Each structure stands twice: as C-alpha cells, then as structure tokens.
Short mmCIF file of C-alpha atoms in Angstrom, two decimals:
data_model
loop_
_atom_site.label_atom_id
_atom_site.label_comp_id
_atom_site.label_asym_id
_atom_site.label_seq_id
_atom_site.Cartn_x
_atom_site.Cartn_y
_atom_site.Cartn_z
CA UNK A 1 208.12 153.69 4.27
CA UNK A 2 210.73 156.33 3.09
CA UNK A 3 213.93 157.86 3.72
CA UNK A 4 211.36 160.72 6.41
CA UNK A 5 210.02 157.83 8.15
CA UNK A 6 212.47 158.77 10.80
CA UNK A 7 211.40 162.01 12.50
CA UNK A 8 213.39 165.08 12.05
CA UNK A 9 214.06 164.41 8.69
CA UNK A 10 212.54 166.40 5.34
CA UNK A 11 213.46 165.48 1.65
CA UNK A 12 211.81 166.82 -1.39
CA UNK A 13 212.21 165.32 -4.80
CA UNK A 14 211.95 167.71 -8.22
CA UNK A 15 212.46 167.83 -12.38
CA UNK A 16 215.01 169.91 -12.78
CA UNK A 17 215.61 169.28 -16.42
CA UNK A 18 218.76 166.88 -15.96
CA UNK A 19 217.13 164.18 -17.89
CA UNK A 20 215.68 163.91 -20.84
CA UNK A 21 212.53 161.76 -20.12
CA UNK A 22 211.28 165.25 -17.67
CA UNK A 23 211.46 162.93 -15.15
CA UNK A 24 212.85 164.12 -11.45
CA UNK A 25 216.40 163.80 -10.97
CA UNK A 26 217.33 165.91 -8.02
CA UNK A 27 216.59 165.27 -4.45
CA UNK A 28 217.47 166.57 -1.08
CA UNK A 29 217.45 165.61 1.99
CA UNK A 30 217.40 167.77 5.49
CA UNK A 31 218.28 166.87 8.92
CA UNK A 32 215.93 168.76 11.18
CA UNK A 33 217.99 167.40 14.47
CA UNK A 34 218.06 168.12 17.55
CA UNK A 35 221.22 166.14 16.70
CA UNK A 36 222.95 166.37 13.01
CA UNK A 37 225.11 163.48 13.40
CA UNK A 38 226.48 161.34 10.18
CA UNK A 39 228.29 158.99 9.20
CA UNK A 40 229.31 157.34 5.48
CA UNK A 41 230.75 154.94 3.37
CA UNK A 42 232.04 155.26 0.25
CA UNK A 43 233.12 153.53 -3.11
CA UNK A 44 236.60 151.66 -2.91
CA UNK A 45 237.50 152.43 -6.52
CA UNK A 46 240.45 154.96 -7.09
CA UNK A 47 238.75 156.73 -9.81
CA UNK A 48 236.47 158.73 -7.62
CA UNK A 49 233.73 161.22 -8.91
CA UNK A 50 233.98 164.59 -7.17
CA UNK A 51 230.95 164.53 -5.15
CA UNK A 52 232.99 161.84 -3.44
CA UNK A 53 235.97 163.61 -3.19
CA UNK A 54 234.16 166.29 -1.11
CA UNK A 55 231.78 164.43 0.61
CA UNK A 56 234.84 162.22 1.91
CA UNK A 57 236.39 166.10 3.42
CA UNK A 58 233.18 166.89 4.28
CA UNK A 59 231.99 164.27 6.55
CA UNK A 60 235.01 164.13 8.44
CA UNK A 61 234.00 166.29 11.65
CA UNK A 62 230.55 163.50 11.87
CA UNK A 63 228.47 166.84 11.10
CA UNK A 64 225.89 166.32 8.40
CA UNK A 65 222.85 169.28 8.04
CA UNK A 66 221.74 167.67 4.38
CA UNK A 67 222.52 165.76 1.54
CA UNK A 68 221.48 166.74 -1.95
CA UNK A 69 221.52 164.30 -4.92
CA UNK A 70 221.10 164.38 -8.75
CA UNK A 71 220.85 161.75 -11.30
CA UNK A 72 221.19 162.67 -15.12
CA UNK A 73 225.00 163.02 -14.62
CA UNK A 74 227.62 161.43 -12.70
CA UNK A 75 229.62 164.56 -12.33
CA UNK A 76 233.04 162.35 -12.89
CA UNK A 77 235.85 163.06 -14.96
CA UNK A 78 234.64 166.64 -15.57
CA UNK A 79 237.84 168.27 -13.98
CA UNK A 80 237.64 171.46 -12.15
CA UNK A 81 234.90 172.81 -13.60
CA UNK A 82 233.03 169.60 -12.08
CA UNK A 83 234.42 170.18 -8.36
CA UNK A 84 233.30 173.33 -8.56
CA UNK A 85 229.92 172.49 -9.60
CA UNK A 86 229.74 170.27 -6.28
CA UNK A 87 231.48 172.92 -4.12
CA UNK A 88 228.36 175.34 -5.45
CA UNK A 89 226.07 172.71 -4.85
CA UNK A 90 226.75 172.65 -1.02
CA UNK A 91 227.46 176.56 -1.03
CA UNK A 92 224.16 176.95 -2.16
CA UNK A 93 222.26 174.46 -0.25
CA UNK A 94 223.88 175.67 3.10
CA UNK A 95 222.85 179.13 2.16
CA UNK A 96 219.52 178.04 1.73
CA UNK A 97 219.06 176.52 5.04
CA UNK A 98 221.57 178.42 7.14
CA UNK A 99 223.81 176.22 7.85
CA UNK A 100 227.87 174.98 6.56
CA UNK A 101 228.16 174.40 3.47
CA UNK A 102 231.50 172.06 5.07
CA UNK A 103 228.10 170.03 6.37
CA UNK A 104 226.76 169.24 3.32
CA UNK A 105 227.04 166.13 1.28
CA UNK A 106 226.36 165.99 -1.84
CA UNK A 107 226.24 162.96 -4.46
CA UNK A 108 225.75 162.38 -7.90
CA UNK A 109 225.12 159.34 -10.88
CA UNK A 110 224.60 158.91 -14.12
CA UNK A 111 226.87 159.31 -17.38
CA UNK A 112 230.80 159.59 -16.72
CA UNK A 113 232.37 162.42 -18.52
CA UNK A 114 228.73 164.28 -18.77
CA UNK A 115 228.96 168.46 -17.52
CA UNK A 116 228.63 171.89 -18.78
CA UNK A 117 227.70 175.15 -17.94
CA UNK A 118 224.18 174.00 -18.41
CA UNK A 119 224.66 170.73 -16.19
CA UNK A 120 225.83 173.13 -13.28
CA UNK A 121 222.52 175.52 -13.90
CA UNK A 122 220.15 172.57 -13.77
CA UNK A 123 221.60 171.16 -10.58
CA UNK A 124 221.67 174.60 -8.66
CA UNK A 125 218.27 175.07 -9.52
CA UNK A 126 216.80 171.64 -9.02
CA UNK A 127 218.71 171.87 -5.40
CA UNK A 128 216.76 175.36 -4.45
CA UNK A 129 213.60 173.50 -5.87
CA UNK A 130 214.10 170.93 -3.64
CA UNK A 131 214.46 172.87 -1.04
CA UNK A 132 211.53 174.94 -1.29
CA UNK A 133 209.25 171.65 -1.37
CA UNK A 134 210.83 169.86 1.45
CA UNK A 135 208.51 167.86 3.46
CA UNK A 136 208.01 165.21 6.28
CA UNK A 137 205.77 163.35 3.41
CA UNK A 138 208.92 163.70 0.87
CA UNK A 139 210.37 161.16 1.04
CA UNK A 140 209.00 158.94 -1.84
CA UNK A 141 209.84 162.13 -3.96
CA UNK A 142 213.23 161.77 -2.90
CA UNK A 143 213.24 158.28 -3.74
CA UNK A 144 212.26 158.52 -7.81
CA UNK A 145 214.47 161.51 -8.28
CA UNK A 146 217.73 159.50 -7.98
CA UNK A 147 216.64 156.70 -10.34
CA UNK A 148 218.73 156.23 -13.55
CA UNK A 149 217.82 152.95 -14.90
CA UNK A 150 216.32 151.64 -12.11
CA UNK A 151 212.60 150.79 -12.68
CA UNK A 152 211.45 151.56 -9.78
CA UNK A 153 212.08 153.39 -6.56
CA UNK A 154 213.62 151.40 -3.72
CA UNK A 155 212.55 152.19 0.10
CA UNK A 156 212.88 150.60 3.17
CA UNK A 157 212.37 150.77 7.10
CA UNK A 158 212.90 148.98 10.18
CA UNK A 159 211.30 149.95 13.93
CA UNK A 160 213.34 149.89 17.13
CA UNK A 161 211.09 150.59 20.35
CA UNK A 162 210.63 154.37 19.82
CA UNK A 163 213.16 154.86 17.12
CA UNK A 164 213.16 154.24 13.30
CA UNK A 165 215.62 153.64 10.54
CA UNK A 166 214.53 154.08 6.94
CA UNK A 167 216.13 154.48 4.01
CA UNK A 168 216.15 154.93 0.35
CA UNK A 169 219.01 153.80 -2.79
CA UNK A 170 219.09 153.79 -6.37
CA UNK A 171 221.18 150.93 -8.49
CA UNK A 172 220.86 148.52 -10.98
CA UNK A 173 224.19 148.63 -12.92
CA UNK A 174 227.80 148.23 -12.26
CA UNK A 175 226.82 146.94 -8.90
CA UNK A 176 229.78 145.11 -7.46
CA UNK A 177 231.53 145.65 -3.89
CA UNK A 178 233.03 148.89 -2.71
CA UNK A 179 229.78 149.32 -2.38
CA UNK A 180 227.92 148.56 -6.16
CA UNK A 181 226.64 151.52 -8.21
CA UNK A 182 224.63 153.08 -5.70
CA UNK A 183 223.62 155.89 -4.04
CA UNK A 184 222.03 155.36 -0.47
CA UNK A 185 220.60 157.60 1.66
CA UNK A 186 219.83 156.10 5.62
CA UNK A 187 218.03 158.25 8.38
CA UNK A 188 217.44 157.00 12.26
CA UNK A 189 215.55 159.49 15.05
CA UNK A 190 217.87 157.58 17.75
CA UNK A 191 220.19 159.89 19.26
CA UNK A 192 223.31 158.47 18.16
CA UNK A 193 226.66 160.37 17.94
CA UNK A 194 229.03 160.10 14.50
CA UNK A 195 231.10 157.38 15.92
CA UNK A 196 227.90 155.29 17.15
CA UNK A 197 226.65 155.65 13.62
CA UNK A 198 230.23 154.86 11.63
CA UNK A 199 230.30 151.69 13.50
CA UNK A 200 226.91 150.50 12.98
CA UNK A 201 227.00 151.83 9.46
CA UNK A 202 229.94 149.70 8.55
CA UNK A 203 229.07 145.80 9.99
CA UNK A 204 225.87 147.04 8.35
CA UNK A 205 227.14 147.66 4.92
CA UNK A 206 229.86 144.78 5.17
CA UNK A 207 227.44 141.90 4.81
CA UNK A 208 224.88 143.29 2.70
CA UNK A 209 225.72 146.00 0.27
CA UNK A 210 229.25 145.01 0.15
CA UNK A 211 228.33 141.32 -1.10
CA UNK A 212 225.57 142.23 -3.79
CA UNK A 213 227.83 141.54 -6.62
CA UNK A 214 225.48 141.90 -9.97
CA UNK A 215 228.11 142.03 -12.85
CA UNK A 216 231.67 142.60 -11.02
CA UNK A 217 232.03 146.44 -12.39
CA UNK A 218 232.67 149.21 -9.88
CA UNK A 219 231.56 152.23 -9.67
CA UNK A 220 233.63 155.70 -9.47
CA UNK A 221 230.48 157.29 -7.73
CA UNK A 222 229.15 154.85 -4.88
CA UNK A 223 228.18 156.26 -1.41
CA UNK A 224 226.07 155.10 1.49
CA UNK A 225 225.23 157.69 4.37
CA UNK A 226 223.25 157.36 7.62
CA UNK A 227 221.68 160.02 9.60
CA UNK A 228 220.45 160.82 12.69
CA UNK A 229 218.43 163.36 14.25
CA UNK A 230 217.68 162.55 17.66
CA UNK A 231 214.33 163.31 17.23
CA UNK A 232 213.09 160.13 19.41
CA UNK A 233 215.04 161.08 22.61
CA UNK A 234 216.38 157.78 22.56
CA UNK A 235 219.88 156.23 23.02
CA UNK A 236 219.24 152.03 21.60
CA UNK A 237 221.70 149.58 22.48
CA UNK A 238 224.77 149.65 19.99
CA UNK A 239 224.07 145.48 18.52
CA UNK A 240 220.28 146.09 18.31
CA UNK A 241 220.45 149.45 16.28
CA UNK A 242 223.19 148.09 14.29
CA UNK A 243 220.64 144.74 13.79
CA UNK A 244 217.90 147.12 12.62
CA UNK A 245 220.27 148.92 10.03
CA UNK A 246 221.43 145.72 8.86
CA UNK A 247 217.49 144.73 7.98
CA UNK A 248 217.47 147.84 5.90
CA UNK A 249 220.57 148.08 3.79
CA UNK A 250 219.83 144.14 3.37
CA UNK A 251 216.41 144.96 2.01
CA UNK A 252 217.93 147.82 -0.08
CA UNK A 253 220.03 145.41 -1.37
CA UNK A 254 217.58 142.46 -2.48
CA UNK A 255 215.56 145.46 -4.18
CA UNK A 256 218.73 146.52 -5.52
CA UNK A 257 219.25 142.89 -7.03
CA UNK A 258 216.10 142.44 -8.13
CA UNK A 259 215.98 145.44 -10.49
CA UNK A 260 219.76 144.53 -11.92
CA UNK A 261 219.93 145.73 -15.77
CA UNK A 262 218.31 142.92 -17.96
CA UNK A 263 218.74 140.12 -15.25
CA UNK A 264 216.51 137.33 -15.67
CA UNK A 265 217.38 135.35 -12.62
CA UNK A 266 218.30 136.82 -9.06
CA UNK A 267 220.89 134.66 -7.78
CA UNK A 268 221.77 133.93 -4.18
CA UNK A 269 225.10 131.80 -3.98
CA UNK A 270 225.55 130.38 -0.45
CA UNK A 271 229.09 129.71 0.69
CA UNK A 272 229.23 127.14 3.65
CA UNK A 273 231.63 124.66 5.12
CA UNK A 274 234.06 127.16 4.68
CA UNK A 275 237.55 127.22 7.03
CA UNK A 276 236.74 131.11 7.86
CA UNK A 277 234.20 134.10 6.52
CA UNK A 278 237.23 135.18 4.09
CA UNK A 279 237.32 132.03 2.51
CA UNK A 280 233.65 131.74 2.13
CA UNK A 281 233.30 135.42 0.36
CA UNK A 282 235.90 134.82 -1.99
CA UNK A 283 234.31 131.37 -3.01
CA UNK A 284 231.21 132.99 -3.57
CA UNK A 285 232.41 136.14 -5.31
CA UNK A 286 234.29 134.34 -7.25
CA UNK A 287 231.13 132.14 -8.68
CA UNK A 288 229.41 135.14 -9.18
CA UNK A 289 231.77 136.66 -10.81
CA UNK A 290 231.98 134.16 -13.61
CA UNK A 291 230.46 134.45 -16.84
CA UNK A 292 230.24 131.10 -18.34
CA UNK A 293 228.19 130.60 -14.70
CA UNK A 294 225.76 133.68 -15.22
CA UNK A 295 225.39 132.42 -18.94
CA UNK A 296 224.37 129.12 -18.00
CA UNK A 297 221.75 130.04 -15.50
CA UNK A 298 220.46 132.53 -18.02
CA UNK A 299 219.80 129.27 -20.22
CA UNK A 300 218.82 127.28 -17.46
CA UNK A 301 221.14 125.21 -17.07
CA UNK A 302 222.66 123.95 -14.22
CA UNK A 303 226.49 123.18 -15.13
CA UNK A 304 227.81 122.85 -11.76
CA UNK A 305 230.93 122.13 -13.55
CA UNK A 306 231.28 125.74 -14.02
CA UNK A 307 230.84 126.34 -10.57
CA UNK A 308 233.64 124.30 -9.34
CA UNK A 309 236.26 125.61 -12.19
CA UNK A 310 235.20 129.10 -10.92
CA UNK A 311 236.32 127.96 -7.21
CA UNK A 312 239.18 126.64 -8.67
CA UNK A 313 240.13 130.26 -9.11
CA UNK A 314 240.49 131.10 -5.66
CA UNK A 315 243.40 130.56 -2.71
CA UNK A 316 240.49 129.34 -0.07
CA UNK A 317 240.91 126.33 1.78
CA UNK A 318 239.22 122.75 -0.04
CA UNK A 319 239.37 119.88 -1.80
CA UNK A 320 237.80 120.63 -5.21
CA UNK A 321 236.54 116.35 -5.22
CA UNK A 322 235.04 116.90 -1.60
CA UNK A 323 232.32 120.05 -2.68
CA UNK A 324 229.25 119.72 -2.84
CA UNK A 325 226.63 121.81 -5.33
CA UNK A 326 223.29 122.36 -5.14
CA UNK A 327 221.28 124.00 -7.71
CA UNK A 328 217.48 125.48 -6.59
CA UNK A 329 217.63 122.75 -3.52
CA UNK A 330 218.98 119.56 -5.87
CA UNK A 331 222.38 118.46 -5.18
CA UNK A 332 223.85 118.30 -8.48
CA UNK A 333 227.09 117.35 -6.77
CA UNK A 334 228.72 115.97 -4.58
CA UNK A 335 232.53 115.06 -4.00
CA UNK A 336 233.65 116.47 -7.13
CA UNK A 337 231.17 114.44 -9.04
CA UNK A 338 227.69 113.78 -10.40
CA UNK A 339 224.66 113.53 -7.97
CA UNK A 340 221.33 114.05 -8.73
CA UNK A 341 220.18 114.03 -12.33
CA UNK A 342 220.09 117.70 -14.12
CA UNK A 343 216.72 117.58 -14.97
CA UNK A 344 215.24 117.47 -11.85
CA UNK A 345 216.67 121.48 -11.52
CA UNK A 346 214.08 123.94 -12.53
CA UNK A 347 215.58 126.73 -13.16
CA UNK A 348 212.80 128.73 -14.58
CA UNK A 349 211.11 130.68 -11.67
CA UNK A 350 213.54 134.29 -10.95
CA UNK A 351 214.75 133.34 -7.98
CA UNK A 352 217.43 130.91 -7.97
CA UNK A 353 219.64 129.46 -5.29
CA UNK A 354 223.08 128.00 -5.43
CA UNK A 355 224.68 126.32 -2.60
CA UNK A 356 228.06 125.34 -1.93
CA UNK A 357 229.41 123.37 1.14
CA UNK A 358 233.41 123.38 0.96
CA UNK A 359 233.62 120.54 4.15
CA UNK A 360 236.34 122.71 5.56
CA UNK A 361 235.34 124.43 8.89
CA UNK A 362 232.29 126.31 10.03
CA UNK A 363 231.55 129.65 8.34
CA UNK A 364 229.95 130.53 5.76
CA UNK A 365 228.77 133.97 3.39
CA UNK A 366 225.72 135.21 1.43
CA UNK A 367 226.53 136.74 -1.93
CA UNK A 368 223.72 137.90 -3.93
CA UNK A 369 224.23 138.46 -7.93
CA UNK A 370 222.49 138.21 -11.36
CA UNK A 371 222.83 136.25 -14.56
CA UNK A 372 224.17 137.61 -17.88
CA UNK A 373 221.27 138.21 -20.27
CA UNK A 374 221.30 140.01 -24.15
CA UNK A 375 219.11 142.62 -22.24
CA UNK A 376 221.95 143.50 -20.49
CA UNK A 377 224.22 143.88 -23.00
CA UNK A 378 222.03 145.62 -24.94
CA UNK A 379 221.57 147.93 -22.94
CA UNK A 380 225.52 148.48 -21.38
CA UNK A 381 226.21 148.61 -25.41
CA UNK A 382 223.97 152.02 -26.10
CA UNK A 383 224.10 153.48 -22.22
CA UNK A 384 225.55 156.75 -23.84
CA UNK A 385 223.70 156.77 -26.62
#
C-alpha cells in the first residue's frame, strides 16, 4: 500500500541529517519504465519555491525518470544559491541513474527562508543515499521521509484490472487550494502517455485535493505528480483510470484532513441545491473559510447563524431566508430561521458534517476543512522556533 505498489517503480527513504529529531527527511523515487511518462500539478500561489520553478521547466516534455524529495527545508526564498541547490539536486540524481537531469523533479517543504552551504550538503547526500537503497519494498520509506508535522505517513492505492495506482503525500498545515501544503507523489503501471496522465491528473486533483481547505493559507511549495511506467502492458479506458486516481488523491486527502495541525474536528461542509458547481464551491469555501465558524465547532457549538453570514459573503445564486442548515444530520435551519432545537447536535465525536441546501438548481460540492483549535495556534506561533 505505497507509492511502489505500482510495478516499475523503486523509492528509498533515508536520514540525511536535515532535521533535527534524526528522523528521515529525504526520499526518492525511480521510474523503472518501460514507459517514463509524467505529468503534474502545481501550487497556484505566485510566490513559488524553486523546486517548483524547475520542476514546472522540467516536466514540460511529459518525461519524468525520478523525483527526489526532502523535508527539513522548504528551499524558498533562498535566492540563487537555493536554485542552484535544486539544479544540483537533479544533476546529481540523473548522474546517479544515467539518465537527464532535465527529467528529474525535484520537491521540497519545510521552513521558508531556511538554506546554507550545509542545507545543500545534506540534501546531495541524502539524495545518493536514497539512491543506493532504492527498492520495490521502499515505498513506506519514502512515505515517512517527507513528513514535517504530519504524524503519520499517508499512503494509498486503488486496483484497475491488471494495473495499479498508489500513492503517497505529506500535509497538515497551510492546506488550502492550489493544491494545500503538500507534496504528492502518484505512480500507475498502465501504459499511459503524458497527455493521458495530465488529463486524468487534473479532474483528479480538481475535486479532491483542490477542495481540502484546512485553514485558507497557501503554500509557496505545493506539487502533485503522477507516474507511469507501463509496467502492466496495459492501456485502461481514459474515465475508469481517471475514476481510480480520483479514489486515491481523495483518500490522500481525508488522511491529509485528518492529521490537520491541532484540529479537533474534521469537517465536511456539503454544498447542495446550488444553481451550478461554481456556486456550490464558493458557498462551501467560503464557510470553511470562516473563523468565527471553525471557532464555534471547536466549542461545539452549532451557530448556524455563522454559517449563513459566511454565505452572505459570496456572489452565488440564493435567498439567504430560503437555506437550509444542518449540523451532524439535525436541521438547525431552515428558511433563514430556527428548526430543530441546538441541543439535539452532538458535536463531540471528530467527525462532523455540515450541510447546506441553497434551493437554487441541482449541483452541488464537497469541501473538506478543520476547526480552529489553541493547538493550532500554538503551534503556527513557534513553527520557527
């Protein structure tokens, strides 16, 4: 259940002395082929770390032979000295395996502003670690040596008839669309070209990654890339490969959630009733986007008033006294006023669900966020520290 359950595919996981703790923080992984065809997404925000910047050049001819990734620094703001480090980073990875160094991504996360002369030394020799301890069974490796807050290590996989897609991503702060604070790595054995894989890749990513919404903060460092080898021999049909990528990055996503930075409650706000999909994203970002809202369910209470003032917000299509709320399966509201009494919301168990039915048309959206906690703040306030 790793990022090698696809065959074709090594990865390798190491210390290399980036963090503090001794705990592994760079990874690699390899595309053994036949095929070395890739495909990415990356963060939205126009402050870009330069791993992005070159993995943006670099995937451009759909090429990809490996991907190497550190955590313990996010490589951003570093200036030229920091490009450099990533151009080295490729230049020596392809020189390990004989290959481009044009075909190697390469992505990084942790402190902004973080990199030295010993930060470059550490990442050049984690990555020819790595690479000496790649392995089919590496995956899980792979996994833990991208965490930075995260708790735990976050894996998926999904089975086609003769093909796989797994996958592996770290996160658990600043996660907010364009794509959250995250670094994903997704390999298939179908034999899929670069613009099979792009396409898939991004109705994939546009319902699940792109709508986990945690604390509205984006990242300068975000990027999800898929991978495939060919290994299988197998060509799926376009919709049903794209279905089985969408099961991953959704589970990658709901473990993303569920290990958000001091969250007490995982939150899943659905938007229905809405006149089209637009409307129904923007209602629901909006909601989870809104303090006094996260606040409240962190207390337990459910104040659908601050719901409906947080729709209020937005340009889509209703009638704010013809909405309806409904708070862990109690409808709290309806028509712009009271419904069912308060108390009969328990809001105590982790997972919570808020629905929303706008009574304007037929769509609807999924966004999945947190609440706002002291733990969080806490631990936002001394992240440098």
């Amino acid at each position: 259940m790793s990022v090698t359950a696809a065959r074709g595919f090594e990865a390798a996981g190491v210390a290399a002395g980036l963090k503090s703790t001794g705990k592994p923080d760079v990874a690699v992984v390899v595309n053994r082929g036949p095929r070395k065809a890739g495909a990415a997404v990356f963060t939205s925000n126009r402050a870009k770390a330069n791993p992005i910047l070159w993995s943006q050049t670099a995937i451009g001819d759909g090429v990809v032979e490996a991907v190497v990734l550190n955590s313990g620094g996010a490589n951003c703001f570093t200036g030229s000295f920091g490009f450099q480090t990533t151009h080295q980073t490729a230049e020596k990875t392809a020189e390990l395996l004989g290959v481009s160094a044009g075909d190697v991504l390469v992505c990084s996360t942790g402190l902004i502003g973080a990199g030295d002369e010993v930060f470059r030394a550490k990442v050049l020799a984690g990555t020819e670690q790595a690479i000496a301890e790649l392995s089919p069974d590496g995956g899980a490796a792979a996994a833990e040596a991208i965490m930075t807050t995260d708790t735990r290590p976050k894996q998926a996989v999904a089975a086609g008839e003769g093909w796989t897609v797994g996958g592996m991503a770290k996160g658990a702060g600043m996660l907010a669309p364009g794509l959250a604070t995250m670094l994903v790595v997704l390999t298939t054995d179908a034999d899929l070209d670069a613009a099979a894989l792009d396409a898939a890749l991004r109705r994939a990513t546009r319902t699940t990654f792109d709508r986990l919404d945690s604390d509205g903060c984006m990242s300068t460092n975000d990027q999800v890339t898929l991978l495939a080898s060919g290994a299988s021999g197998i060509q799926p049909d376009p919709d049903d490969f794209a279905d089985r990528l969408t099961l991953v990055c959704a589970d990658l996503s709901a473990q993303l959630q569920q290990d958000a930075e001091g969250a007490s409650h995982d939150i899943t706000i659905d938007v229905v009733g809405a006149v089209d999909e637009d409307d129904a994203v923007e209602v629901g970002r909006a909601v989870a986007r809104n303090n006094l809202f996260k606040a409240a369910i962190f207390g337990n209470d459910p104040n659908w008033g601050r719901v409906l003032a947080a729709i209020g917000t937005t340009s889509a299509a209703f009638d704010p006294y013809d909405v309806d709320v409904s708070f862990n399966g109690v409808r709290v509201c309806t028509a712009g006023g009271p419904d069912r009494p308060r108390e009969e919301v328990d809001l105590t168990p982790r997972a919570t669900g808020i629905l929303i039915d706008l009574k304007r048309g037929e769509h609807s959206a999924r966004i999945l966020t947190n609440d706002l906690t002291h733990d969080y703040v806490h631990e936002n306030s001394a992240y440098s520290s």
